[in-house]
Amino acid sequence: MTKQYNITLLPGDGIGPEIMSVTVEVLKTIGKLFEIDFNFTEALIGGAAIDATSQPLPPETLSICRNSDAVLLAAIGGYKWDNLPRAQRPETGLLQLRAGLELFANLRPATILPQLIDASTLKPEVVEGVDIMVVRELTGGIYFGQPKGIFTTETGQSRGVNTMAYTDGEIDRIAKVGFETAQKRQGKLCSVDKANVLDVSQLWRDRITKIASDYPDVELSHLYVDNAAMQLVRAPKQFDTIVTGNMFGDILSDAAAMLTGSIGMLPSASLGSSSPGVFEPVHGSAPDIAGSDIANPLAMILSAAMMLRYGLNEPAAAEKIEKTVSNVLSDGYRTGDIMSSGMKQLGCRAMGEKFREFLN
Ligand code: NAD
């Protein structure tokens, strides 16, 4: 029986519309292959929304997103809107979307594709075979804890304060995402904290250890964040899935992503507990190349694969996309950002067409 999903498309700004239209065509082909009927609804976000409505996230967009099964977002932002007050900037629309959908879990894979191994700044033997997923808590921890601000002390000094705080409920829900993600991968979860120094991290470690008893098929380990950072560049192959708090995850997911060396290849997912997830490339709107049909659409296409796996529970369709990325690269097709000598260079649209040829 044909399955039906309502997908909200947020093309946004810059290269966003270019990579989105390629990805929609890929999804239509996937739909035919896997008997999936995608019902796409396009909505405004970022600079495009500011131009049309004066708001970076119009209420209508949030409502369309809430009523869908998943949200595909390309990218927002550009020079044109850089000098607006913060509340009216494109980036504010993104933060409002995350808050509005209560997306507390951010999943960022760092997978080394053998065809692109030379793009990494690390030695090939260190990064070959790396396949890591960082699960970062997104709505709590030191970025949101109270009190925060810059205060004046009794002696007249300025004192900057942020508070790193987690409740057991916040830790438990991200722990579950971490364990369930590991279950869909190699079954290994490494929890990263600073429990040797921070009380909040001790609670983190206690809760993660407790939740582990619900997931006997997942092998759990713990690392202090300083050691995790070191291990990530020393021997990244030891990691499968990492779960960690907001600030540690912010730093480690960027470090892990850069093991791969190519920003045009990196997807991400942000998940809530009852709302649809948002799936988007890690890169921005690349205004420097917008409109010239040279953007790499593969991070966006891989974001659609994450949508299929983590948002719609369609792992076979997701795998088909991931394998096709590998096949297209193995046959030597490249966009400009990942081009190397002897390879065949394609523009954004042509890469999409080639991709669909390989799918069929
Ligand atoms: P960027 O990721 O847009 O671009 C960095 C560099 O990588 C540029 O040289 C760009 O041409 C290149 N690049 C990025 N994606 C590419 C792709 N798919 N194919 C080929 N080359 C690609 O980051 P930036 O320049 O710092 O930011 C540009 C705008 O994007 C800013 O307005 C910023 O706020 C916004 N931004 C948005 C998001 C998002 O939508 N989630 C994330 C980061 C930055």
GROMACS .gro file of C-alpha atoms and ligand atoms in nm:
model
  404
    1MET     CA    1   0.000   0.000   0.000
    2THR     CA    2   0.128   0.349  -0.083
    3LYS     CA    3   0.231   0.546   0.224
    4GLN     CA    4   0.157   0.917   0.240
    5TYR     CA    5   0.360   1.188   0.411
    6ASN     CA    6   0.306   1.563   0.435
    7ILE     CA    7   0.640   1.737   0.399
    8THR     CA    8   0.693   2.110   0.460
    9LEU     CA    9   0.960   2.258   0.234
   10LEU     CA   10   1.146   2.567   0.355
   11PRO     CA   11   1.383   2.665   0.071
   12GLY     CA   12   1.490   2.992   0.241
   13ASP     CA   13   1.762   3.206   0.087
   14GLY     CA   14   2.079   3.203  -0.124
   15ILE     CA   15   2.148   2.858  -0.268
   16GLY     CA   16   1.851   2.725  -0.066
   17PRO     CA   17   1.594   2.721  -0.350
   18GLU     CA   18   1.848   2.563  -0.591
   19ILE     CA   19   1.942   2.270  -0.366
   20MET     CA   20   1.581   2.228  -0.252
   21SER     CA   21   1.440   2.190  -0.602
   22VAL     CA   22   1.702   1.923  -0.684
   23THR     CA   23   1.618   1.739  -0.360
   24VAL     CA   24   1.243   1.746  -0.422
   25GLU     CA   25   1.299   1.579  -0.761
   26VAL     CA   26   1.513   1.313  -0.589
   27LEU     CA   27   1.236   1.251  -0.334
   28LYS     CA   28   0.977   1.216  -0.612
   29THR     CA   29   1.193   0.946  -0.771
   30ILE     CA   30   1.241   0.775  -0.433
   31GLY     CA   31   0.864   0.792  -0.382
   32LYS     CA   32   0.807   0.596  -0.704
   33LEU     CA   33   1.066   0.335  -0.610
   34PHE     CA   34   0.938   0.279  -0.255
   35GLU     CA   35   0.564   0.343  -0.301
   36ILE     CA   36   0.571   0.663  -0.097
   37ASP     CA   37   0.347   0.954  -0.182
   38PHE     CA   38   0.502   1.284  -0.067
   39ASN     CA   39   0.265   1.575  -0.037
   40PHE     CA   40   0.489   1.886  -0.045
   41THR     CA   41   0.387   2.227   0.092
   42GLU     CA   42   0.629   2.516   0.050
   43ALA     CA   43   0.650   2.791   0.313
   44LEU     CA   44   0.853   3.104   0.384
   45ILE     CA   45   1.141   3.143   0.629
   46GLY     CA   46   1.445   3.369   0.668
   47GLY     CA   47   1.517   3.656   0.432
   48ALA     CA   48   1.252   3.545   0.183
   49ALA     CA   49   0.993   3.564   0.462
   50ILE     CA   50   1.121   3.905   0.579
   51ASP     CA   51   1.083   4.043   0.226
   52ALA     CA   52   0.730   3.909   0.193
   53THR     CA   53   0.592   3.955   0.546
   54SER     CA   54   0.851   4.153   0.752
   55GLN     CA   55   0.891   3.851   0.981
   56PRO     CA   56   1.164   3.584   0.962
   57LEU     CA   57   0.918   3.313   1.071
   58PRO     CA   58   0.559   3.402   0.982
   59PRO     CA   59   0.303   3.230   1.211
   60GLU     CA   60   0.157   3.058   0.904
   61THR     CA   61   0.491   2.884   0.840
   62LEU     CA   62   0.508   2.751   1.195
   63SER     CA   63   0.153   2.627   1.171
   64ILE     CA   64   0.219   2.449   0.837
   65CYS     CA   65   0.532   2.289   0.991
   66ARG     CA   66   0.342   2.173   1.300
   67ASN     CA   67   0.081   2.004   1.082
   68SER     CA   68   0.329   1.810   0.872
   69ASP     CA   69   0.512   1.482   0.919
   70ALA     CA   70   0.856   1.635   0.864
   71VAL     CA   71   1.019   1.964   0.767
   72LEU     CA   72   1.295   1.997   0.507
   73LEU     CA   73   1.489   2.321   0.543
   74ALA     CA   74   1.759   2.437   0.299
   75ALA     CA   75   1.934   2.747   0.438
   76ILE     CA   76   1.863   3.103   0.545
   77GLY     CA   77   2.051   3.433   0.552
   78GLY     CA   78   2.235   3.672   0.327
   79TYR     CA   79   2.410   4.009   0.306
   80LYS     CA   80   2.084   4.190   0.233
   81TRP     CA   81   1.945   4.125   0.583
   82ASP     CA   82   2.271   4.141   0.784
   83ASN     CA   83   2.211   4.491   0.924
   84LEU     CA   84   1.854   4.446   1.044
   85PRO     CA   85   1.785   4.444   1.421
   86ARG     CA   86   1.839   4.096   1.571
   87ALA     CA   87   1.465   4.021   1.608
   88GLN     CA   88   1.417   4.070   1.234
   89ARG     CA   89   1.720   3.875   1.110
   90PRO     CA   90   1.684   3.551   0.912
   91GLU     CA   91   1.873   3.358   1.187
   92THR     CA   92   1.604   3.457   1.438
   93GLY     CA   93   1.351   3.270   1.221
   94LEU     CA   94   1.558   2.955   1.257
   95LEU     CA   95   1.577   2.987   1.636
   96GLN     CA   96   1.201   3.053   1.649
   97LEU     CA   97   1.136   2.742   1.441
   98ARG     CA   98   1.348   2.526   1.675
   99ALA     CA   99   1.176   2.673   1.981
  100GLY     CA  100   0.828   2.654   1.824
  101LEU     CA  101   0.868   2.284   1.743
  102GLU     CA  102   1.050   2.211   2.074
  103LEU     CA  103   1.340   2.049   1.895
  104PHE     CA  104   1.562   1.936   2.181
  105ALA     CA  105   1.785   1.687   1.998
  106ASN     CA  106   2.030   1.769   1.722
  107LEU     CA  107   2.182   1.482   1.523
  108ARG     CA  108   2.493   1.548   1.318
  109PRO     CA  109   2.668   1.268   1.136
  110ALA     CA  110   3.033   1.278   1.034
  111THR     CA  111   3.088   1.006   0.778
  112ILE     CA  112   3.402   0.975   0.574
  113LEU     CA  113   3.328   0.875   0.218
  114PRO     CA  114   3.631   0.689   0.079
  115GLN     CA  115   3.601   0.887  -0.246
  116LEU     CA  116   3.652   1.216  -0.056
  117ILE     CA  117   3.913   1.101   0.195
  118ASP     CA  118   4.167   1.353   0.066
  119ALA     CA  119   3.936   1.641   0.164
  120SER     CA  120   4.013   1.568   0.532
  121THR     CA  121   4.302   1.749   0.696
  122LEU     CA  122   4.382   1.432   0.894
  123LYS     CA  123   4.586   1.140   0.765
  124PRO     CA  124   4.383   0.896   0.551
  125GLU     CA  125   4.465   0.603   0.784
  126VAL     CA  126   4.319   0.797   1.080
  127VAL     CA  127   3.991   0.893   0.914
  128GLU     CA  128   3.929   0.601   0.678
  129GLY     CA  129   3.603   0.431   0.781
  130VAL     CA  130   3.494   0.704   1.026
  131ASP     CA  131   3.117   0.700   1.076
  132ILE     CA  132   3.010   0.901   1.380
  133MET     CA  133   2.678   1.045   1.489
  134VAL     CA  134   2.681   1.326   1.746
  135VAL     CA  135   2.352   1.362   1.937
  136ARG     CA  136   2.355   1.706   2.100
  137GLU     CA  137   2.103   1.840   2.353
  138LEU     CA  138   1.974   2.160   2.194
  139THR     CA  139   1.740   2.350   2.427
  140GLY     CA  140   1.899   2.331   2.773
  141GLY     CA  141   2.236   2.351   2.947
  142ILE     CA  142   2.459   2.655   2.975
  143TYR     CA  143   2.312   2.839   2.673
  144PHE     CA  144   1.974   2.869   2.844
  145GLY     CA  145   2.031   2.823   3.223
  146GLN     CA  146   1.939   3.103   3.466
  147PRO     CA  147   2.079   3.323   3.608
  148LYS     CA  148   2.267   3.464   3.312
  149GLY     CA  149   2.390   3.810   3.223
  150ILE     CA  150   2.656   4.064   3.314
  151PHE     CA  151   2.606   4.201   3.665
  152THR     CA  152   2.781   4.458   3.883
  153THR     CA  153   2.928   4.327   4.209
  154GLU     CA  154   2.925   4.509   4.544
  155THR     CA  155   3.280   4.622   4.476
  156GLY     CA  156   3.179   4.770   4.139
  157GLN     CA  157   3.330   4.498   3.921
  158SER     CA  158   3.146   4.361   3.619
  159ARG     CA  159   3.073   3.988   3.650
  160GLY     CA  160   2.956   3.770   3.359
  161VAL     CA  161   2.744   3.471   3.455
  162ASN     CA  162   2.599   3.169   3.277
  163THR     CA  163   2.449   2.869   3.447
  164MET     CA  164   2.489   2.512   3.334
  165ALA     CA  165   2.177   2.331   3.450
  166TYR     CA  166   1.989   2.017   3.347
  167THR     CA  167   1.687   1.853   3.505
  168ASP     CA  168   1.661   1.475   3.513
  169GLY     CA  169   1.371   1.499   3.265
  170GLU     CA  170   1.582   1.693   3.014
  171ILE     CA  171   1.865   1.440   3.046
  172ASP     CA  172   1.634   1.139   3.017
  173ARG     CA  173   1.472   1.254   2.693
  174ILE     CA  174   1.803   1.323   2.516
  175ALA     CA  175   1.942   0.996   2.657
  176LYS     CA  176   1.656   0.807   2.491
  177VAL     CA  177   1.730   0.973   2.157
  178GLY     CA  178   2.096   0.877   2.202
  179PHE     CA  179   2.020   0.511   2.280
  180GLU     CA  180   1.761   0.481   2.002
  181THR     CA  181   2.001   0.639   1.753
  182ALA     CA  182   2.274   0.393   1.856
  183GLN     CA  183   2.024   0.108   1.809
  184LYS     CA  184   1.975   0.219   1.446
  185ARG     CA  185   2.355   0.226   1.398
  186GLN     CA  186   2.633   0.003   1.539
  187GLY     CA  187   2.485  -0.022   1.891
  188LYS     CA  188   2.760   0.174   2.069
  189LEU     CA  189   2.687   0.492   2.267
  190CYS     CA  190   2.949   0.716   2.427
  191SER     CA  191   2.815   0.974   2.671
  192VAL     CA  192   3.037   1.282   2.708
  193ASP     CA  193   3.036   1.496   3.025
  194LYS     CA  194   3.266   1.659   3.279
  195ALA     CA  195   3.151   1.460   3.580
  196ASN     CA  196   3.494   1.484   3.748
  197VAL     CA  197   3.435   1.858   3.801
  198LEU     CA  198   3.071   1.955   3.740
  199ASP     CA  199   2.774   1.852   3.956
  200VAL     CA  200   2.540   1.893   3.658
  201SER     CA  201   2.755   1.641   3.472
  202GLN     CA  202   2.738   1.396   3.766
  203LEU     CA  203   2.359   1.404   3.739
  204TRP     CA  204   2.397   1.361   3.360
  205ARG     CA  205   2.613   1.052   3.409
  206ASP     CA  206   2.383   0.903   3.675
  207ARG     CA  207   2.073   0.942   3.457
  208ILE     CA  208   2.240   0.809   3.140
  209THR     CA  209   2.362   0.505   3.336
  210LYS     CA  210   2.012   0.447   3.475
  211ILE     CA  211   1.841   0.476   3.133
  212ALA     CA  212   2.096   0.230   2.990
  213SER     CA  213   1.914  -0.057   3.164
  214ASP     CA  214   1.624  -0.003   2.918
  215TYR     CA  215   1.861  -0.060   2.627
  216PRO     CA  216   2.057  -0.380   2.700
  217ASP     CA  217   2.146  -0.412   2.329
  218VAL     CA  218   2.344  -0.084   2.338
  219GLU     CA  219   2.701  -0.081   2.472
  220LEU     CA  220   2.743   0.235   2.684
  221SER     CA  221   3.069   0.413   2.767
  222HIS     CA  222   3.147   0.750   2.929
  223LEU     CA  223   3.420   1.002   2.849
  224TYR     CA  224   3.515   1.337   2.999
  225VAL     CA  225   3.481   1.607   2.736
  226ASP     CA  226   3.851   1.697   2.729
  227ASN     CA  227   3.942   1.333   2.661
  228ALA     CA  228   3.659   1.303   2.405
  229ALA     CA  229   3.798   1.601   2.210
  230MET     CA  230   4.142   1.439   2.211
  231GLN     CA  231   4.012   1.094   2.109
  232LEU     CA  232   3.805   1.246   1.829
  233VAL     CA  233   4.116   1.366   1.645
  234ARG     CA  234   4.350   1.090   1.770
  235ALA     CA  235   4.141   0.781   1.691
  236PRO     CA  236   3.794   0.880   1.563
  237LYS     CA  237   3.708   0.528   1.444
  238GLN     CA  238   3.644   0.419   1.806
  239PHE     CA  239   3.319   0.621   1.807
  240ASP     CA  240   2.977   0.517   1.679
  241THR     CA  241   2.716   0.741   1.851
  242ILE     CA  242   2.802   1.022   2.095
  243VAL     CA  243   2.542   1.182   2.324
  244THR     CA  244   2.623   1.503   2.506
  245GLY     CA  245   2.494   1.835   2.637
  246ASN     CA  246   2.442   2.159   2.449
  247MET     CA  247   2.782   2.330   2.475
  248PHE     CA  248   2.997   2.015   2.461
  249GLY     CA  249   2.790   1.900   2.161
  250ASP     CA  250   2.824   2.235   1.987
  251ILE     CA  251   3.203   2.206   1.999
  252LEU     CA  252   3.240   1.831   1.941
  253SER     CA  253   2.993   1.817   1.649
  254ASP     CA  254   3.191   2.083   1.462
  255ALA     CA  255   3.517   1.902   1.534
  256ALA     CA  256   3.365   1.569   1.422
  257ALA     CA  257   3.216   1.725   1.108
  258MET     CA  258   3.550   1.868   1.007
  259LEU     CA  259   3.705   1.520   1.012
  260THR     CA  260   3.529   1.490   0.676
  261GLY     CA  261   3.662   1.822   0.541
  262SER     CA  262   3.373   1.901   0.306
  263ILE     CA  263   3.091   2.128   0.425
  264GLY     CA  264   2.878   2.068   0.114
  265MET     CA  265   2.834   1.702   0.219
  266LEU     CA  266   2.704   1.732   0.576
  267PRO     CA  267   2.336   1.684   0.674
  268SER     CA  268   2.169   1.727   1.014
  269ALA     CA  269   1.845   1.652   1.194
  270SER     CA  270   1.672   1.829   1.483
  271LEU     CA  271   1.410   1.624   1.666
  272GLY     CA  272   1.141   1.689   1.927
  273SER     CA  273   0.928   1.440   2.116
  274SER     CA  274   0.587   1.506   1.962
  275SER     CA  275   0.653   1.759   1.685
  276PRO     CA  276   0.787   1.689   1.335
  277GLY     CA  277   1.165   1.697   1.297
  278VAL     CA  278   1.356   1.951   1.091
  279PHE     CA  279   1.615   1.817   0.847
  280GLU     CA  280   1.872   2.054   0.699
  281PRO     CA  281   2.228   2.075   0.567
  282VAL     CA  282   2.494   2.198   0.809
  283HIS     CA  283   2.613   2.463   0.564
  284GLY     CA  284   2.457   2.809   0.524
  285SER     CA  285   2.298   2.988   0.230
  286ALA     CA  286   2.633   3.046   0.051
  287PRO     CA  287   2.532   3.389  -0.089
  288ASP     CA  288   2.869   3.408  -0.269
  289ILE     CA  289   2.761   3.136  -0.514
  290ALA     CA  290   2.381   3.176  -0.507
  291GLY     CA  291   2.209   3.181  -0.847
  292SER     CA  292   2.507   3.040  -1.036
  293ASP     CA  293   2.396   2.674  -1.033
  294ILE     CA  294   2.725   2.549  -0.886
  295ALA     CA  295   2.615   2.460  -0.529
  296ASN     CA  296   2.665   2.108  -0.406
  297PRO     CA  297   2.316   1.962  -0.344
  298LEU     CA  298   2.443   1.645  -0.171
  299ALA     CA  299   2.419   1.772   0.190
  300MET     CA  300   2.056   1.865   0.121
  301ILE     CA  301   1.989   1.528  -0.044
  302LEU     CA  302   2.153   1.353   0.255
  303SER     CA  303   1.930   1.563   0.484
  304ALA     CA  304   1.632   1.414   0.298
  305ALA     CA  305   1.782   1.070   0.372
  306MET     CA  306   1.798   1.161   0.743
  307MET     CA  307   1.434   1.270   0.718
  308LEU     CA  308   1.343   0.929   0.579
  309ARG     CA  309   1.538   0.741   0.848
  310TYR     CA  310   1.481   0.950   1.163
  311GLY     CA  311   1.163   1.143   1.077
  312LEU     CA  312   0.953   0.897   0.877
  313ASN     CA  313   1.104   0.560   0.975
  314GLU     CA  314   1.176   0.463   0.613
  315PRO     CA  315   1.528   0.320   0.651
  316ALA     CA  316   1.534   0.135   0.316
  317ALA     CA  317   1.463   0.454   0.122
  318ALA     CA  318   1.723   0.641   0.329
  319GLU     CA  319   1.983   0.375   0.258
  320LYS     CA  320   1.907   0.391  -0.113
  321ILE     CA  321   1.990   0.764  -0.114
  322GLU     CA  322   2.308   0.717   0.090
  323LYS     CA  323   2.431   0.435  -0.136
  324THR     CA  324   2.354   0.645  -0.443
  325VAL     CA  325   2.566   0.933  -0.309
  326SER     CA  326   2.851   0.686  -0.280
  327ASN     CA  327   2.790   0.545  -0.631
  328VAL     CA  328   2.775   0.889  -0.795
  329LEU     CA  329   3.104   0.985  -0.630
  330SER     CA  330   3.265   0.651  -0.717
  331ASP     CA  331   3.184   0.717  -1.082
  332GLY     CA  332   3.382   1.042  -1.056
  333TYR     CA  333   3.102   1.302  -1.054
  334ARG     CA  334   3.174   1.610  -0.841
  335THR     CA  335   3.047   1.963  -0.784
  336GLY     CA  336   3.307   2.243  -0.780
  337ASP     CA  337   3.355   2.246  -0.400
  338ILE     CA  338   3.471   1.881  -0.391
  339MET     CA  339   3.636   1.874  -0.735
  340SER     CA  340   3.976   1.711  -0.778
  341SER     CA  341   4.186   1.631  -1.084
  342GLY     CA  342   4.056   1.359  -1.315
  343MET     CA  343   3.698   1.394  -1.189
  344LYS     CA  344   3.393   1.510  -1.388
  345GLN     CA  345   3.253   1.847  -1.273
  346LEU     CA  346   2.879   1.909  -1.267
  347GLY     CA  347   2.662   2.203  -1.163
  348CYS     CA  348   2.385   2.178  -0.906
  349ARG     CA  349   2.101   2.084  -1.140
  350ALA     CA  350   2.316   1.847  -1.346
  351MET     CA  351   2.429   1.671  -1.026
  352GLY     CA  352   2.061   1.625  -0.938
  353GLU     CA  353   1.987   1.476  -1.279
  354LYS     CA  354   2.289   1.244  -1.259
  355PHE     CA  355   2.178   1.139  -0.911
  356ARG     CA  356   1.832   1.044  -1.035
  357GLU     CA  357   1.983   0.845  -1.323
  358PHE     CA  358   2.179   0.645  -1.063
  359LEU     CA  359   1.865   0.595  -0.851
  360ASN     CA  360   1.669   0.435  -1.130
  361NAD     P1  361   2.809   2.910   0.433
  361NAD     O1  362   2.802   2.770   0.482
  361NAD     O2  363   2.690   2.965   0.369
  361NAD     O3  364   2.933   2.925   0.332
  361NAD     C1  365   3.068   2.899   0.367
  361NAD     C2  366   3.148   2.867   0.241
  361NAD     O4  367   3.113   2.735   0.197
  361NAD     C3  368   3.117   2.961   0.124
  361NAD     O5  369   3.234   2.982   0.049
  361NAD     C4  370   3.016   2.886   0.041
  361NAD     O6  371   3.017   2.919  -0.097
  361NAD     C5  372   3.058   2.741   0.065
  361NAD     N1  373   2.944   2.649   0.060
  361NAD     C6  374   2.848   2.632   0.156
  361NAD     N2  375   2.759   2.544   0.117
  361NAD     C7  376   2.797   2.501  -0.006
  361NAD     C8  377   2.742   2.409  -0.098
  361NAD     N3  378   2.630   2.340  -0.074
  361NAD     N4  379   2.807   2.391  -0.216
  361NAD     C9  380   2.920   2.458  -0.243
  361NAD     N5  381   2.976   2.545  -0.159
  361NAD    C10  382   2.914   2.567  -0.042
  361NAD     O7  383   2.849   2.999   0.562
  361NAD     P2  384   2.867   3.158   0.575
  361NAD     O8  385   2.931   3.213   0.452
  361NAD     O9  386   2.933   3.176   0.706
  361NAD    O10  387   2.721   3.215   0.588
  361NAD    C11  388   2.643   3.264   0.477
  361NAD    C12  389   2.502   3.292   0.526
  361NAD    O11  390   2.442   3.169   0.567
  361NAD    C13  391   2.495   3.386   0.647
  361NAD    O12  392   2.386   3.473   0.629
  361NAD    C14  393   2.472   3.292   0.764
  361NAD    O13  394   2.402   3.353   0.868
  361NAD    C15  395   2.388   3.184   0.699
  361NAD     N6  396   2.393   3.053   0.766
  361NAD    C16  397   2.276   2.984   0.769
  361NAD    C17  398   2.275   2.857   0.825
  361NAD    C18  399   2.145   2.781   0.822
  361NAD    O14  400   2.058   2.812   0.741
  361NAD     N7  401   2.129   2.680   0.903
  361NAD    C19  402   2.392   2.800   0.877
  361NAD    C20  403   2.512   2.873   0.868
  361NAD    C21  404   2.511   3.001   0.812
   0.00000   0.00000   0.00000
